[in-house]
Each structure stands twice: as C-alpha cells, then as structure tokens.
CSV table of C-alpha atoms and ligand atoms in Angstrom, one decimal:
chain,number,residue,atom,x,y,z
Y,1,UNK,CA,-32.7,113.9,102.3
Y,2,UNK,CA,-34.1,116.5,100.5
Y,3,UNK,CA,-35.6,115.2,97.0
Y,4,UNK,CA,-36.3,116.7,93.4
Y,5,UNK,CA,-39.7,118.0,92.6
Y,6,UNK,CA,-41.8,117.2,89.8
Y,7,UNK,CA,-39.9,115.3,87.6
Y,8,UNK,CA,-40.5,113.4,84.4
Y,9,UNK,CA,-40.3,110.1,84.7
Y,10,UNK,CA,-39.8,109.3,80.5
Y,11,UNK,CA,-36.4,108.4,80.6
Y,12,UNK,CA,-37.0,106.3,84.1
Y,13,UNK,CA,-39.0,103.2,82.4
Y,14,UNK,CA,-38.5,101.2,79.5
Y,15,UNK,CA,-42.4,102.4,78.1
Y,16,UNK,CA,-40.8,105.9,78.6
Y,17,UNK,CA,-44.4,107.2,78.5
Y,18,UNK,CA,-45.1,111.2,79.7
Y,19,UNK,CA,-46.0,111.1,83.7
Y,20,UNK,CA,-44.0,112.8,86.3
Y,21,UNK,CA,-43.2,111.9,89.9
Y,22,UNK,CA,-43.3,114.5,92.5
Y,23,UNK,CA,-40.6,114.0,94.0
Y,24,UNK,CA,-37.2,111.5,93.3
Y,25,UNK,CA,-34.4,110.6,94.9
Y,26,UNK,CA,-31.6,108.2,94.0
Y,27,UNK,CA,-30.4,105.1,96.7
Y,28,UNK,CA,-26.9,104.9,96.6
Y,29,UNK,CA,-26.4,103.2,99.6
Y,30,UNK,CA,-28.2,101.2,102.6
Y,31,UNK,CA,-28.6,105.0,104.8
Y,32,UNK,CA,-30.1,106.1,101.5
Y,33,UNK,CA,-32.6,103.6,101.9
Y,34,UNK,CA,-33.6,104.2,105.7
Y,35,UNK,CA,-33.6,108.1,104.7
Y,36,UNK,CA,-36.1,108.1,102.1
Y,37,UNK,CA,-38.4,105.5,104.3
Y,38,UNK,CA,-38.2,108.0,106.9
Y,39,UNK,CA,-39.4,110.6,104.9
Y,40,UNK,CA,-42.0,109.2,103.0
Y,41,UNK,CA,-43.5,108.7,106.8
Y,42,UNK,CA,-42.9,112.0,108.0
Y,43,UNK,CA,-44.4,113.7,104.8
Y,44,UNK,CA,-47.0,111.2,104.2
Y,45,UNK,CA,-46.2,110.3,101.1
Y,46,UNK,CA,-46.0,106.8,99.1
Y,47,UNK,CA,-42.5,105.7,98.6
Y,48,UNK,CA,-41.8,103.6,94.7
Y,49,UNK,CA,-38.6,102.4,94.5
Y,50,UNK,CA,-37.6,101.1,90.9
Y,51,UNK,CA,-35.0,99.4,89.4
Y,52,UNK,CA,-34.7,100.7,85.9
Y,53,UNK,CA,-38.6,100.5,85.2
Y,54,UNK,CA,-38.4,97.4,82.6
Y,55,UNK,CA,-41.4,96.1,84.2
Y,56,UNK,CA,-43.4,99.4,85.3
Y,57,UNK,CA,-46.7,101.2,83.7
Y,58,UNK,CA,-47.3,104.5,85.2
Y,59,UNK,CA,-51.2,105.2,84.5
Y,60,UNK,CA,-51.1,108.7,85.6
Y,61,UNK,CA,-48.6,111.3,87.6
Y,62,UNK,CA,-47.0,109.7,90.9
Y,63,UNK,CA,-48.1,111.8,93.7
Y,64,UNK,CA,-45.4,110.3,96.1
Y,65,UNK,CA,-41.7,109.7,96.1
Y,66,UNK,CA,-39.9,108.0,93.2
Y,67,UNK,CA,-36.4,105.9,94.5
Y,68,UNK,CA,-34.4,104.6,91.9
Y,69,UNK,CA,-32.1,101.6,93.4
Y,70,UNK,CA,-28.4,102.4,92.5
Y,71,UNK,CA,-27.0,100.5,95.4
Y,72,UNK,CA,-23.6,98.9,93.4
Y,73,UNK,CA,-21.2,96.2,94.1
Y,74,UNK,CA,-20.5,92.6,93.3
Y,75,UNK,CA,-18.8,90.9,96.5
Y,76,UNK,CA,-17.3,86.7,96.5
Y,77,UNK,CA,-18.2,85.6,100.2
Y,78,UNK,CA,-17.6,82.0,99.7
Y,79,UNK,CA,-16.3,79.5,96.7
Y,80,UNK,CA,-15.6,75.9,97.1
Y,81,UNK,CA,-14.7,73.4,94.7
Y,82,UNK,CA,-18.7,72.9,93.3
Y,83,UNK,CA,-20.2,76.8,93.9
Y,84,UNK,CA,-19.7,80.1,94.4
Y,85,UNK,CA,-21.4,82.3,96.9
Y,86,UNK,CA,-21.9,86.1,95.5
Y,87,UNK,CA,-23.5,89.3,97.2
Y,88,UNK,CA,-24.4,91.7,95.2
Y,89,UNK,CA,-26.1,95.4,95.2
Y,90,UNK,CA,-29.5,95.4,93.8
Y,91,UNK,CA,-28.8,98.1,91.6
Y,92,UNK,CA,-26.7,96.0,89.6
Y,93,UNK,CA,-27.9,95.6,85.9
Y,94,UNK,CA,-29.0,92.6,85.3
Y,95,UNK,CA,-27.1,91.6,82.0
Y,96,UNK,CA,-24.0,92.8,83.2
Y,97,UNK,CA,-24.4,90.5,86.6
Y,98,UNK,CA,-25.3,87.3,83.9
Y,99,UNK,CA,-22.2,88.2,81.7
Y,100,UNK,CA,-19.6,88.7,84.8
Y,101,UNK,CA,-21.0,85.0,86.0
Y,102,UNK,CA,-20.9,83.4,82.4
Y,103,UNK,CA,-17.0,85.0,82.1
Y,104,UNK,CA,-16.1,83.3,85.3
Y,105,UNK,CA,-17.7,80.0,84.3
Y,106,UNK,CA,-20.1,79.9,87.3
Y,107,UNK,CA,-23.7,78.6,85.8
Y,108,UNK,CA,-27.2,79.2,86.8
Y,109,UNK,CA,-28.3,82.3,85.4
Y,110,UNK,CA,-27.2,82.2,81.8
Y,111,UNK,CA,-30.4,81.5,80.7
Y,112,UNK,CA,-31.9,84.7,81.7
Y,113,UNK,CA,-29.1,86.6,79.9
Y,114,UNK,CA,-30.6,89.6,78.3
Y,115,UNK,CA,-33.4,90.7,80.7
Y,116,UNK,CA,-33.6,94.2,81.1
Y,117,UNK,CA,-33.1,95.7,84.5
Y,118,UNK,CA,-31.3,95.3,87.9
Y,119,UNK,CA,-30.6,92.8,90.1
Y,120,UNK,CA,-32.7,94.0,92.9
Y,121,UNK,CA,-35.8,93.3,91.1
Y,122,UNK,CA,-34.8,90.3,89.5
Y,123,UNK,CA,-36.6,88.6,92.9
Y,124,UNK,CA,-39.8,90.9,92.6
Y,125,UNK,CA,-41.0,88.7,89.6
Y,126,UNK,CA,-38.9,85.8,90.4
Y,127,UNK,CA,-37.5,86.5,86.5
Y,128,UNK,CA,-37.7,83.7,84.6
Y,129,UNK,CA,-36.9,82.6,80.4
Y,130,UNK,CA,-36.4,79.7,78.6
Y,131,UNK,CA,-36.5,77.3,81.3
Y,132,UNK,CA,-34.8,79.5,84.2
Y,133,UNK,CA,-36.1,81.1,86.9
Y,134,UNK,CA,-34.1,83.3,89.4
Y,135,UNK,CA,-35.4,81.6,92.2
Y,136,UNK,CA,-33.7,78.4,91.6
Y,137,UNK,CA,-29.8,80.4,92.5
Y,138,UNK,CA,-31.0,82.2,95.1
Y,139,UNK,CA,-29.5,82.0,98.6
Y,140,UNK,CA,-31.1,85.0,100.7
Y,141,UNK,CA,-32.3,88.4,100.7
Y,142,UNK,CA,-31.1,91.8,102.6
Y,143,UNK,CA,-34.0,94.0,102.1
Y,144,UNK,CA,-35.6,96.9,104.7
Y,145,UNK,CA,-38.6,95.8,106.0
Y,146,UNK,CA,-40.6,99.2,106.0
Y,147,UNK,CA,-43.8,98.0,108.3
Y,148,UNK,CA,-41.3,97.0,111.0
Y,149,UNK,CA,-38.9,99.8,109.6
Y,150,UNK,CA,-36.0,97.3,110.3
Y,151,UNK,CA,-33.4,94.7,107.9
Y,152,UNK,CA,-33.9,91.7,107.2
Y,153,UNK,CA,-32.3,88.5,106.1
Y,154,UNK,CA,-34.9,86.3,103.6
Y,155,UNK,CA,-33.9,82.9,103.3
Y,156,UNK,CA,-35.0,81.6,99.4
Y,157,UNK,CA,-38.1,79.7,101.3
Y,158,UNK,CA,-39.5,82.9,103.0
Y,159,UNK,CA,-39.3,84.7,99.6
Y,160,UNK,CA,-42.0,82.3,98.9
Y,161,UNK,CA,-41.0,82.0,94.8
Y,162,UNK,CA,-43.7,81.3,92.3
Y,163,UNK,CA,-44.4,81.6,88.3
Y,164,UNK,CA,-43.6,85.0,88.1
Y,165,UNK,CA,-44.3,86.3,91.8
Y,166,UNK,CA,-43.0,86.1,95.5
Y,167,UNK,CA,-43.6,87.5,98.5
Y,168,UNK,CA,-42.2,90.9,97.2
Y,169,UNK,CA,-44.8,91.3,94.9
Y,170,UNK,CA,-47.5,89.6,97.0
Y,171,UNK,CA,-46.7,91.9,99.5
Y,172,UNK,CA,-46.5,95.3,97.2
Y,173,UNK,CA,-43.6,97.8,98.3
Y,174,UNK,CA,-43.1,96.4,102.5
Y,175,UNK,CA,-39.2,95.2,101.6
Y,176,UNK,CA,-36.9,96.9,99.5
Y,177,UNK,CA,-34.3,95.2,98.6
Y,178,UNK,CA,-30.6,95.9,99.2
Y,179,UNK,CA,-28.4,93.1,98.2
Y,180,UNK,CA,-29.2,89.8,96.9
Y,181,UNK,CA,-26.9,86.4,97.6
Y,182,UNK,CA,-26.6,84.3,94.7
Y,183,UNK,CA,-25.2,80.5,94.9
Y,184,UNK,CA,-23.7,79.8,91.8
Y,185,UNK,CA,-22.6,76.1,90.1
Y,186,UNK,CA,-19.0,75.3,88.9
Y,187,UNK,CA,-19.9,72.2,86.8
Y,188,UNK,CA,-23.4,74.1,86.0
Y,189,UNK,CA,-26.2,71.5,84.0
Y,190,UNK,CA,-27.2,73.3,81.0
Y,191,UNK,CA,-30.7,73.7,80.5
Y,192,UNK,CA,-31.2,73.4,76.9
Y,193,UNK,CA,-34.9,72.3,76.4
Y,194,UNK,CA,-36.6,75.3,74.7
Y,195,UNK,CA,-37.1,74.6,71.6
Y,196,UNK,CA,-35.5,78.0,69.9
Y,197,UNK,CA,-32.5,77.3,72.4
Y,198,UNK,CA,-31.9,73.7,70.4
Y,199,UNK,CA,-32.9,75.5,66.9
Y,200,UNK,CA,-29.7,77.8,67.4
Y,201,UNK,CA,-27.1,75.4,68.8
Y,202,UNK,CA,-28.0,72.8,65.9
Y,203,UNK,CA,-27.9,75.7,63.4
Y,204,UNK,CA,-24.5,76.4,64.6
Y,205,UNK,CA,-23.6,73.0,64.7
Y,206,UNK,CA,-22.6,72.5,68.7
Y,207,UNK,CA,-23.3,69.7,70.6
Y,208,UNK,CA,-21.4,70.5,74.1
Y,209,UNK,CA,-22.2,74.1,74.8
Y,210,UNK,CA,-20.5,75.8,76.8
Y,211,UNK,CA,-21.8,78.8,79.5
Y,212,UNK,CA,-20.8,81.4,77.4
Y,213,UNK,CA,-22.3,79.4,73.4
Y,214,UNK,CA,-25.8,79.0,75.8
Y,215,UNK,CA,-25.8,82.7,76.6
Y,216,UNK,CA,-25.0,84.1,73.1
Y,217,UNK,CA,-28.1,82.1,71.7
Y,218,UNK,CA,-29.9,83.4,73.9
Y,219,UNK,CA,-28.9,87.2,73.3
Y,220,UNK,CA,-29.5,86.9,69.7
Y,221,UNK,CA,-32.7,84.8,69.9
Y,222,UNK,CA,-33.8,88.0,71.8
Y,223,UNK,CA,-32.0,90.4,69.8
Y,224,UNK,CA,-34.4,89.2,66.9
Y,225,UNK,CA,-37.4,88.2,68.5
Y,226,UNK,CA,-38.4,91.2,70.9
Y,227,UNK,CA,-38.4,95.0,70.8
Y,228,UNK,CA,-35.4,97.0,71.9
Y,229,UNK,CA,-37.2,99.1,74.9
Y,230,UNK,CA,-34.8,102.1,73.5
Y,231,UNK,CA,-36.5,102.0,69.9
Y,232,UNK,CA,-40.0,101.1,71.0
Y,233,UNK,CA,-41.2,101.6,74.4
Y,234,UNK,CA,-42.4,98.1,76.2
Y,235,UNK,CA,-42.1,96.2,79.3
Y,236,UNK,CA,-41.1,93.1,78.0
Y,237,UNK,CA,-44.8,90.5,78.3
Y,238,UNK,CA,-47.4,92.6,79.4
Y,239,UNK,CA,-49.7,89.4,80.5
Y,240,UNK,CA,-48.7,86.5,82.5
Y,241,UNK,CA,-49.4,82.9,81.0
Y,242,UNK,CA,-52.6,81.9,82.4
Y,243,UNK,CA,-52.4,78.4,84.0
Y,244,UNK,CA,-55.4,76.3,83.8
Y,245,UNK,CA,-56.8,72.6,85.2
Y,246,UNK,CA,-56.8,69.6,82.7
Y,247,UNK,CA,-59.8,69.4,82.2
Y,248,UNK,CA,-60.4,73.1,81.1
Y,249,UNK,CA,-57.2,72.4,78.8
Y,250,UNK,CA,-58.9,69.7,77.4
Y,251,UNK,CA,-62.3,71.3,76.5
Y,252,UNK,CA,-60.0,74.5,75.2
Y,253,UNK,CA,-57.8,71.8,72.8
Y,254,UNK,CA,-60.9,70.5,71.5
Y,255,UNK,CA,-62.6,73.6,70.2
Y,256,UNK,CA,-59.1,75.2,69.3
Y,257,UNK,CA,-56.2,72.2,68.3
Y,258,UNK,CA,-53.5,74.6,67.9
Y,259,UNK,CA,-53.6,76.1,70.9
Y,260,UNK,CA,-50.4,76.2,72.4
Y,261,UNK,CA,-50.0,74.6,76.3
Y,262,UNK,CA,-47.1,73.0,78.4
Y,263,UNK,CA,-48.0,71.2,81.3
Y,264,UNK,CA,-47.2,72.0,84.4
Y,265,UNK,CA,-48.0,69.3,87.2
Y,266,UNK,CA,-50.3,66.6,86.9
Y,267,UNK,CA,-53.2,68.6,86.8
Y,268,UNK,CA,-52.5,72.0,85.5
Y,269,UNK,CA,-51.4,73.1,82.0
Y,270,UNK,CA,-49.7,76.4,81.3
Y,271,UNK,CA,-50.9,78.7,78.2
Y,272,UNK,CA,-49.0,80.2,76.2
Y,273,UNK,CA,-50.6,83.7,76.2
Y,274,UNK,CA,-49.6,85.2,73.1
Y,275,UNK,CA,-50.8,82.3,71.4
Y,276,UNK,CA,-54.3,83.5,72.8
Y,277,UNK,CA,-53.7,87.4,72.1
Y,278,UNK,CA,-52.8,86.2,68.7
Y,279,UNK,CA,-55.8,84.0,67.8
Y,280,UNK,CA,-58.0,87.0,68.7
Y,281,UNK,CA,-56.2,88.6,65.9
Y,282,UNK,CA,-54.6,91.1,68.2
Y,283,UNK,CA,-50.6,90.4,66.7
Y,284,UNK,CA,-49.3,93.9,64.7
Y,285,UNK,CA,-53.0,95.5,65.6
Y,286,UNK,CA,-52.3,99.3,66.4
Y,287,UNK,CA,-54.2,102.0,67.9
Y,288,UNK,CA,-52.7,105.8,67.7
Y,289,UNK,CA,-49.0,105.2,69.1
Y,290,UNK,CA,-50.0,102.1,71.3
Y,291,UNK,CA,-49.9,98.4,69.3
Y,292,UNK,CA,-49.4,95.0,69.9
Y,293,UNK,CA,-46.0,93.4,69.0
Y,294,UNK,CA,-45.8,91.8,65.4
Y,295,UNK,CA,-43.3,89.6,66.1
Y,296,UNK,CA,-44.9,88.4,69.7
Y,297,UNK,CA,-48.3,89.2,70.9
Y,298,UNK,CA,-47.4,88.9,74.7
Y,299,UNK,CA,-45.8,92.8,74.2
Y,300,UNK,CA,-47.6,95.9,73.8
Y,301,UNK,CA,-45.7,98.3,72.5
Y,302,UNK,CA,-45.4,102.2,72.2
Y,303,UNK,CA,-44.4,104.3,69.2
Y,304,UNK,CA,-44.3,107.6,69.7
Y,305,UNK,CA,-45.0,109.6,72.6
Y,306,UNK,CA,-48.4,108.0,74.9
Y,307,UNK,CA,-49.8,108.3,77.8
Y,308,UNK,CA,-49.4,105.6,80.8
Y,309,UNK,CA,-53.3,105.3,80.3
Y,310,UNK,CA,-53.6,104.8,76.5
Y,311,UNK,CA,-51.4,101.5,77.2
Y,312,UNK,CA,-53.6,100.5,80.1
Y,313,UNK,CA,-56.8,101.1,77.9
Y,314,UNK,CA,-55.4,98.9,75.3
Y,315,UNK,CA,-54.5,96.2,77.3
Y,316,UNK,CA,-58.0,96.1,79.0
Y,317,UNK,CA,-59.3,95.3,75.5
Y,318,UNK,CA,-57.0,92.3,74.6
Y,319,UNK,CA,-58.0,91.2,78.2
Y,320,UNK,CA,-62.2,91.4,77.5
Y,321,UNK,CA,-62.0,90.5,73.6
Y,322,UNK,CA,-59.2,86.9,75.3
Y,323,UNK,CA,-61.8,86.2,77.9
Y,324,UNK,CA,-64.7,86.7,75.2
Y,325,UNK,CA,-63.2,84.2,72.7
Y,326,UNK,CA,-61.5,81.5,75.6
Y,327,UNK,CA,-63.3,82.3,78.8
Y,328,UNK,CA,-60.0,83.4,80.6
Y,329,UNK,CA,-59.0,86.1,82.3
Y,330,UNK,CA,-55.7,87.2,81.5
Y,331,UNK,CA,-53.6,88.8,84.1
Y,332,UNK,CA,-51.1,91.8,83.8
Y,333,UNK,CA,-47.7,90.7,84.6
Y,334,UNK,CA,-46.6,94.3,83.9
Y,335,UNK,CA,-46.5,96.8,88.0
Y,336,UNK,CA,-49.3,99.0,87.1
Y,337,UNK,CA,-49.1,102.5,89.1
P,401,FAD,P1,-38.6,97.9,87.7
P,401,FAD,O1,-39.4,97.8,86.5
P,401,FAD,O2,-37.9,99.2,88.0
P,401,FAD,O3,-39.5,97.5,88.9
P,401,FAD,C1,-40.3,96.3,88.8
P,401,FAD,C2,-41.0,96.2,90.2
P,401,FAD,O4,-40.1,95.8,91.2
P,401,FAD,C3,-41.7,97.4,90.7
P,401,FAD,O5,-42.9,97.1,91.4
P,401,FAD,C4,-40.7,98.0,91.7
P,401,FAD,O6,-41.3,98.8,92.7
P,401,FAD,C5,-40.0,96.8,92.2
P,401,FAD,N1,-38.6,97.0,92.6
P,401,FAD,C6,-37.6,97.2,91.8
P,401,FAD,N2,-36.4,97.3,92.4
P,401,FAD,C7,-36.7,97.0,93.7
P,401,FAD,C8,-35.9,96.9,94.9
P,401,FAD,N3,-34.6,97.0,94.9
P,401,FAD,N4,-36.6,96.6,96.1
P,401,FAD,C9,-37.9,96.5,96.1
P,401,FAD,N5,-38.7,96.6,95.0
P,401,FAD,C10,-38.1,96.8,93.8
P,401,FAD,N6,-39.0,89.5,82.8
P,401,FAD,C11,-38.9,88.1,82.9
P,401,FAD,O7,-39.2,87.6,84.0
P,401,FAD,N7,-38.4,87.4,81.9
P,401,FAD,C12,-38.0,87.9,80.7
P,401,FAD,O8,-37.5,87.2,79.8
P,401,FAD,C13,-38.2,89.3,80.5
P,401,FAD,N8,-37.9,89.9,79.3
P,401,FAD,C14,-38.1,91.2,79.1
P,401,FAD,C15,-37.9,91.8,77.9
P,401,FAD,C16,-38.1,93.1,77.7
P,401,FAD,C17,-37.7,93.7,76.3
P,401,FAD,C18,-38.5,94.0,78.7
P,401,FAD,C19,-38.7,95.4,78.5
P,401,FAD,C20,-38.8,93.4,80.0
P,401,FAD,C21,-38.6,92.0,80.2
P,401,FAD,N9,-38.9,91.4,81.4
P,401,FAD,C22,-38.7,90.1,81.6
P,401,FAD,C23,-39.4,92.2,82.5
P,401,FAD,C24,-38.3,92.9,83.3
P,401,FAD,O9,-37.1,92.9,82.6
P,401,FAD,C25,-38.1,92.3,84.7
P,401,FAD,O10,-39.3,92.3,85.5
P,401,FAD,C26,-37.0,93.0,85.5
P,401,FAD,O11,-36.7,92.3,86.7
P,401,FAD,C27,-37.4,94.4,85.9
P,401,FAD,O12,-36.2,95.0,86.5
P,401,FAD,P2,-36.2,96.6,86.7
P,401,FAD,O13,-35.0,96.9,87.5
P,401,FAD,O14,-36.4,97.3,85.5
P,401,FAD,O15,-37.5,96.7,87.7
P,402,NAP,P1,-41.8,81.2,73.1
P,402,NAP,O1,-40.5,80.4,73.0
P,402,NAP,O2,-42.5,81.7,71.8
P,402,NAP,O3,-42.8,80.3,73.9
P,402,NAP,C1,-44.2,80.7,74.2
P,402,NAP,C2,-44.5,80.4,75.6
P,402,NAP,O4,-44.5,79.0,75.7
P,402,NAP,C3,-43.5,80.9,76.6
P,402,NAP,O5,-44.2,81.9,77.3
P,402,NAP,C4,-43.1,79.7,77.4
P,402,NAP,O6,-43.5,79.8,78.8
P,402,NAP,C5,-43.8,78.5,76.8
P,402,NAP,N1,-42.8,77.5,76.4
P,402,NAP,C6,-42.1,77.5,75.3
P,402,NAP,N2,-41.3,76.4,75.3
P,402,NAP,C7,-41.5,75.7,76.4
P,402,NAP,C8,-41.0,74.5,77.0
P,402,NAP,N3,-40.2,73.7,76.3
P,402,NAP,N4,-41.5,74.2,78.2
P,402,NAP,C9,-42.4,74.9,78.9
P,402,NAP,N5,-42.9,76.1,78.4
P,402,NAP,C10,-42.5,76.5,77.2
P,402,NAP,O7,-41.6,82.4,74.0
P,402,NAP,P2,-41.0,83.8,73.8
P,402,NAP,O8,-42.0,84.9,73.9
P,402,NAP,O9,-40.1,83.8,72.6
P,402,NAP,O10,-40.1,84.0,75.1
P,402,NAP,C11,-39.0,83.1,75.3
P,402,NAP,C12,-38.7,83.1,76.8
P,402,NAP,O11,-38.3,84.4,77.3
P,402,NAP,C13,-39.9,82.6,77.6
P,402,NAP,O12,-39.4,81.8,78.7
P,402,NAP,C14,-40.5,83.9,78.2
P,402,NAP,O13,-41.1,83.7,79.4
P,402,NAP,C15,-39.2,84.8,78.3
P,402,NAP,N6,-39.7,86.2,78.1
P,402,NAP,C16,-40.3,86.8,79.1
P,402,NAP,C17,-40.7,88.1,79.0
P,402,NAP,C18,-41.3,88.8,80.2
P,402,NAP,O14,-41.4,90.1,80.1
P,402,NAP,N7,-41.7,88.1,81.2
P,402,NAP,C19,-40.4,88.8,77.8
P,402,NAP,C20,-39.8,88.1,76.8
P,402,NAP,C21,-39.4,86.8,76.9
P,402,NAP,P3,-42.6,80.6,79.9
P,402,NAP,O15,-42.9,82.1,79.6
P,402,NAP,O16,-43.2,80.1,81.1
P,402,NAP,O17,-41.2,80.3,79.7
C-alpha cells in the first residue's frame, strides 16, 4: 500500500473545513482493510477510517493515515415469507441503501431516509430520527478487529446499541467495519408518531401510508428543515440530547414551562437540546463564518471557509453559556479529531 501525502481533507467531510491528512488511502475491499492496519503499525501512525465525514470535526491537521470506506455491494442471503436478510458493504451510501429497501417494500429503515453518509457508520452512532434507530434491523457485524488484528462477527447484542453510541464508538477506532447484515420486515409496522411525520401525511390527506409515502415525508421534512452540507458546511446535530432523572426534569419544568422533554423510562426524561441552545438565544447567532442554525439550534453551521477549531471554539461556548443557564452539560455528538 503505498498512500498519498498531505492531502486536503475539504472535500472529505460534510463541514468541508481547511485541515489536511498526511497521508490517505481508499478501502476498496476487505485486503484493503488489513493493508492499511498493517501499515499504520509498521509506520507508527494512527489509522482514521471515515465514511463520508457527515459526522466528523477535524480540529487541526491529521498527523496519521486517513481511510475512506468504499467497500460496495448489496448482497440477499436469506428471504422468507415475513423478512429479508441483506449484507451489505459499508461503503454503501446510506440514502441509496434506505431507497433500494423502500423500492423492494422491505420496512425498517425508512424512517432514517435522508441521513447523510454510508452504511458502515450507520452502526458507529447507532443512527437514529423520528422514532428509528438503526439498531433495531440489525443482525450482525463483519468488522476487523485491529487490537487482535483479526475479523469478527458481532452479533446486534455485542454491538452493545445505545441513544446514539455502541461499542464502536465506546471503543474509538479497534473495529472497522466491513459489511453490515440487515434483517428487514415484509409486512413492516409503520412508525408514525413524530409529530412533523403526522403533520405531513394529514396535510397530504393519507391515512394508510405506504413505505415509500413514509419516506418521501421524511425527505422533504428534511429538505426544509436542515442545511444541505453542500451549501453550508455541518454535521447534522452537533450535541446529543442530554437525558436527565425526574426529578431534575421536574425542578427544570418549573423554572422554565416550555422546556421541551420526552420521557424516556420511568425515571429519566430526554431534552430536547436545541430547545436549550435556543433559550440561550444561541438560534441564527453568528460569529465570522461559524453560526448556529436558524432554522434548528442543535446544528452549527459553516459559511465560508473555517477552521476545524473556530467550530470547536464555538461549540465550547453554547456548551458553558447551556450549562450556565440549566446546569447541564451538553455533550458533542459530532467525532471530534
Ligand atoms: P463519518 O462522518 O465518515 O464517520 C463517523 C465516525 O464513524 C468516525 O468516528 C469514523 O471514524 C467512524 N467510521 C466511519 N465509517 C467506519 C467504518 N466503516 N468502520 C469503523 N468506523 C467507521 N445522524 C443521525 O443519527 N440521525 C440523523 O438524523 C442525522 N442527520 C444528519 C443530517 C445532516 C445534515 C448531517 C450532516 C448529519 C446527520 N447525521 C445524523 C450524522 C451523520 O449523518 C451520521 O452519523 C452518519 O452515520 C455518518 O456517516 P459517515 O459515513 O459520514 O461517517
Ligand atoms: P424535532 O422534531 O424538532 O424534535 C426535537 C427533539 O425532540 C428531537 O431531538 C427528538 O429526539 C425529540 N422528539 C420529537 N418528537 C418526539 C417524540 N414523539 N418522541 C420522542 N422524542 C421526540 O427534531 P428535528 O431536529 O427536526 O429532528 C427530527 C429527527 O431527525 C430527530 O429524530 C432527530 O434526532 C433527527 N436528526 C438527527 C440529526 C443528527 O445529526 N443526529 C440531525 C438532524 C435530525 P430524538 O433526536 O431522540 O429523535
């Protein structure tokens, strides 16, 4: 393998700010995978694999070895008359993977249609919108396991899913990930609960969507609501909604009745995060080429050429001026490098 130096990694993440790698390669295939492992050992040098760098903030120049995942293919190992059984190369995109599925009529993953990147990371964060979490259609995992330098098979319980983790991200960069199996529903049940989902199918007048009327509302409820990472540089929610106990909700609710909250188990309530960003009066707030969504808090967005760090700095003060106002400390659900 013998990789290209000092490259600019702009057009290699969706916040397309100006840091280089020193050295890239591309992963085309599983040998691809065990190469570039073998020579980040051998020349002592950090190996990042990426996706398509939806999710990524680089703070300053990588001094390793940039991979970008372009492993391909969408292979049917098993249908029967309820699901289908798919393995696919995790340098799939995403939306394309979600559309092919919705064509076919196999349900599961229509409600994360529209989420930038590529199928291999889709497990990193356990991706999850408007009621939907990745997690919940998939089967197992073929990733390289770089401490014991071999592959492995993960089962959906040893990728140990949470809100917006797993053990991929809990265990930063030991697996990358080849292929992902994905079971997939032939009578799918349509989740339908969030409230902008229910605003466009009663706007539209349907009452029995289908896979394909579920995943159209969805495209244009985002095609309105957040920036295109091609026009303005983002990585979709930059903080994670923070989840606190009851009681902590309830003291928050009484000082602040709007606040917005979902429960989440008996004893813990989730907050919504922009709503927080927003109530410090961060929403449309701008400094130099770095602002804060206007149309959703939760994003921080670029407008013109930046630096990884500018974003970073600007992040760290919605973080002190959020835990200033509501004593909470919110947490970056954006990879920070
Ligand atoms: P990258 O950004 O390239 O990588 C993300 C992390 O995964 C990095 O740590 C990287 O090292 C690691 N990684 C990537 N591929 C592999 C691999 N094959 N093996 C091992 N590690 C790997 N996320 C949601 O959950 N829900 C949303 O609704 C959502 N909406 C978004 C909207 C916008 C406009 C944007 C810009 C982002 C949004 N995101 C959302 C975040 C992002 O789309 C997801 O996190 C997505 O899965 C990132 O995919 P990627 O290929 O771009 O990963
Ligand atoms: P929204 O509908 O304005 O809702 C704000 C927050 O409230 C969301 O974060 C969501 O939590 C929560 N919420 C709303 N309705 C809910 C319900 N019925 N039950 C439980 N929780 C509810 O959010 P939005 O910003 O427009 O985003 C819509 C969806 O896309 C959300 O699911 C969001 O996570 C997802 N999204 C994610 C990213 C990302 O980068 N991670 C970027 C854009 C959009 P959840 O976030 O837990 O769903």
């Amino acid at each position: 393998m013998t990789p290209e130096i000092n490259i600019s990694l702009k057009s290699l993440h969706s916040f397309a700010s100006k840091e280089i790698t020193q050295f890239f390669t591309k992963l085309k295939n599983k040998q691809d995978i065990v190469d570039a492992c073998t020579w980040s050992k051998n020349n002592q040098k950090p190996l990042l694999v990426i996706g398509s760098g939806s999710n990524i903030l680089f703070t300053k120049n990588f001094e390793g070895l940039v991979a970008k995942m372009e492993l391909m293919g969408i292979r049917k190992l098993e249908e029967t008359a309820s699901e289908v059984i798919l393995e696919v190369g995790a340098g799939e995109n995403w939306h394309h993977f979600v559309s092919y599925c919705v064509q076919k009529g196999w349900g599961g993953i229509e409600n994360l249609s529209l989420i930038p990147g590529t199928v291999g990371a889709s497990p990193i964060q356990n991706i999850g919108a408007y009621g939907a979490e990745v997690q919940d259609c998939i089967k197992t995992i073929h990733a390289f396991d770089t401490t014991n330098n071999e592959w492995v098979n993960l089962n959906n319980k040893e990728c140990a899913f949470g809100y917006r983790t797993s053990l991929f991200k809990q265990t930063k960069h030991r697996y990358i990930i080849a292929q992902v199996q994905f079971v997939l529903q032939k009578q799918p049940i349509l989740k339908t609960d969030y409230g902008a989902i229910r605003e466009v199918l009663h706007d539209k007048g349907i009452k029995n969507p289908s896979l394909e009327t579920i995943s159209n509302a969805i495209v244009q409820i985002r095609s309105q609501k957040l920036p295109d990472p091609k026009v303005l540089g983002n990585a979709g929610s930059f903080f994670k909604n923070p989840t606190l106990p009851i009681e902590k909700y309830n003291e928050l609710k009484d000082l602040f009745p709007n606040i917005i909250a979902y429960p989440i188990s008996d004893t813990e309530y989730k907050i919504a995060a922009g709503w927080l960003i927003e109530a410090c009066g961060w929403k449309g707030a701008r400094k130099g080429n770095v602002g804060c969504f206007e149309k959703q808090a939760l994003v921080i967005v670029s407008y013109g050429i930046v630096s990884g760090k500018e974003v970073f700095d600007f992040s760290e003060e919605i973080i002190q001026s959020v835990q200033a106002k509501f004593g909470i400390t919110l947490e970056r659900e954006v990879n920070i490098f």
